[in-house]
C-alpha positions as a LaTeX table, in Angstrom:
\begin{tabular}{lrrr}
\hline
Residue & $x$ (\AA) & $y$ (\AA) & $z$ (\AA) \\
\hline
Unk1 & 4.51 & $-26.21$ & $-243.88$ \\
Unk2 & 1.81 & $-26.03$ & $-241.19$ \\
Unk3 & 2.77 & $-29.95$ & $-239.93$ \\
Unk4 & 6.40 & $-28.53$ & $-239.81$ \\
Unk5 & 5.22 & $-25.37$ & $-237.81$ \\
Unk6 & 3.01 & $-27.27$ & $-235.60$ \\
Unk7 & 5.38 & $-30.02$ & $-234.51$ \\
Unk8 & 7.87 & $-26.55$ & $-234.09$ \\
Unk9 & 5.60 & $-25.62$ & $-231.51$ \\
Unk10 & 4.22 & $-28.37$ & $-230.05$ \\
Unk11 & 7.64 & $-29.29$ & $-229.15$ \\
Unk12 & 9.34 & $-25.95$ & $-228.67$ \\
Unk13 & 11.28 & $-26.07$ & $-230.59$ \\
Unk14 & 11.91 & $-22.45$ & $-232.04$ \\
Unk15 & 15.10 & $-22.75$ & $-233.64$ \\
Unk16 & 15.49 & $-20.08$ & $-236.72$ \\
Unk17 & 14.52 & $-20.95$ & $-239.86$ \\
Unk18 & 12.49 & $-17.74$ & $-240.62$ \\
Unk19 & 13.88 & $-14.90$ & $-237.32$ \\
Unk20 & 10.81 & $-13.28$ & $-235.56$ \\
Unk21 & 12.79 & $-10.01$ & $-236.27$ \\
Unk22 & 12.71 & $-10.82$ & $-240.37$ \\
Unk23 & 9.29 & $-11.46$ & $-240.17$ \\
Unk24 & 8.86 & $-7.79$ & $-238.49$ \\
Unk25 & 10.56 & $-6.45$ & $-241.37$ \\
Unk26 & 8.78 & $-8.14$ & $-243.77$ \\
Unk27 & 5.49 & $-7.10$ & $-242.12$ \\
Unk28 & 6.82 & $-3.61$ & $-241.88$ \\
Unk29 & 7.95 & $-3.30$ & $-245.93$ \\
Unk30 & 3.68 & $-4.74$ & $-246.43$ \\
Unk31 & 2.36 & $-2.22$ & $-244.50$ \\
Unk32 & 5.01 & 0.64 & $-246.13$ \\
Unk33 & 3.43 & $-0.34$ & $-249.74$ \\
Unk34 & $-0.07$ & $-0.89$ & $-248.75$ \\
Unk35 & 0.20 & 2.76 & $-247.57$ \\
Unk36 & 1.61 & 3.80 & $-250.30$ \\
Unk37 & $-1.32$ & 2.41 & $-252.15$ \\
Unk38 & $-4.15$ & 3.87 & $-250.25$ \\
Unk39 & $-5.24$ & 0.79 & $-248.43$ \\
Unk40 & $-5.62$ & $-0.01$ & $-244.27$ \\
Unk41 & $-4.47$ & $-3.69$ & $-243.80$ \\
Unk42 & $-5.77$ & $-3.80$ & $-240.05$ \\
Unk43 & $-5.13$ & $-7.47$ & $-239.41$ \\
Unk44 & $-1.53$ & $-7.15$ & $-240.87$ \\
Unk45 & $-1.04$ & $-4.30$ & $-238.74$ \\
Unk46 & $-2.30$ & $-6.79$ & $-235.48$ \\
Unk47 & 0.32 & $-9.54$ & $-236.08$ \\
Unk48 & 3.11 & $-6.37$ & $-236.53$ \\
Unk49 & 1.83 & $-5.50$ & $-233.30$ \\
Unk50 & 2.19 & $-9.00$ & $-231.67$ \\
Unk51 & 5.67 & $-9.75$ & $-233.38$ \\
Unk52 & 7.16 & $-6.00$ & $-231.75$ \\
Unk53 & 5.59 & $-7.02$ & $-228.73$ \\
Unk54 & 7.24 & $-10.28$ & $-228.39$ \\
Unk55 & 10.80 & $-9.19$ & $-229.66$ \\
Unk56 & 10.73 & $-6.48$ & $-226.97$ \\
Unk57 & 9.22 & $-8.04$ & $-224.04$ \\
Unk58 & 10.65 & $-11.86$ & $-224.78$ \\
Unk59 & 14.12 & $-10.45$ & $-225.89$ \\
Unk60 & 12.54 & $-13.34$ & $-229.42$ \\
Unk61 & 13.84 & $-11.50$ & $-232.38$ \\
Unk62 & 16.28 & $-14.49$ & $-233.32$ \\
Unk63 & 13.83 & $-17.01$ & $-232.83$ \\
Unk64 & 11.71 & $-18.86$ & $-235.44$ \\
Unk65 & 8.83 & $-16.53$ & $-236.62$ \\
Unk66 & 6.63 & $-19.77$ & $-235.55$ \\
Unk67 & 7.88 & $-18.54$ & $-231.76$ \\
Unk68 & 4.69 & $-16.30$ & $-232.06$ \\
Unk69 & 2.89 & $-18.83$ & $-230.29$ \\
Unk70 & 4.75 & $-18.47$ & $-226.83$ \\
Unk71 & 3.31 & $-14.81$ & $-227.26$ \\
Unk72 & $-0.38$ & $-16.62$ & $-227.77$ \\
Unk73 & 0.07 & $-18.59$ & $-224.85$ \\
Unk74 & 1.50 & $-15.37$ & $-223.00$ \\
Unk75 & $-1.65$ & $-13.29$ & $-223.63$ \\
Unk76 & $-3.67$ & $-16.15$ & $-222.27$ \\
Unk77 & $-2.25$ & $-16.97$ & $-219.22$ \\
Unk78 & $-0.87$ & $-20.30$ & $-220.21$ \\
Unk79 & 2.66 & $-21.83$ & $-220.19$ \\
Unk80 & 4.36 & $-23.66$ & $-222.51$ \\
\hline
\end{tabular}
């Protein structure tokens, strides 16, 4: 799965497999039931961050959740 995601974004290619705006969700539900259990999931909480970021500012929500990587290249002053 990480060749398949690489090649994704070595080439660009961001075509939906798994949406950005799933993956939100998803992230969102984790952090609901790690609540509920007492615990702090900081790093989970970071890549939530990143993924609202992108959907909001990059209009990516129907992307492929490998897309994040335009946002990494964003918040280092690179291109694709």
């Amino acid at each position: 799965i990480l060749q398949q995601h690489g090649a994704r974004m070595e080439n660009l290619d961001f075509t939906p497999g798994a949406r950005c705006s799933v993956q939100l969700k998803d992230m969102e539900n984790v952090l609901k039931e790690a609540k509920a259990l007492g615990l702090t999931l900081p790093l989970v909480e970071k890549i939530r961050d990143r993924y609202k970021q992108m959907i909001a500012n990059q209009a990516a929500g129907d992307l492929d959740h490998s897309a994040l990587f335009l946002d990494l290249l964003e918040l280092n002053g690179r291109s694709a």
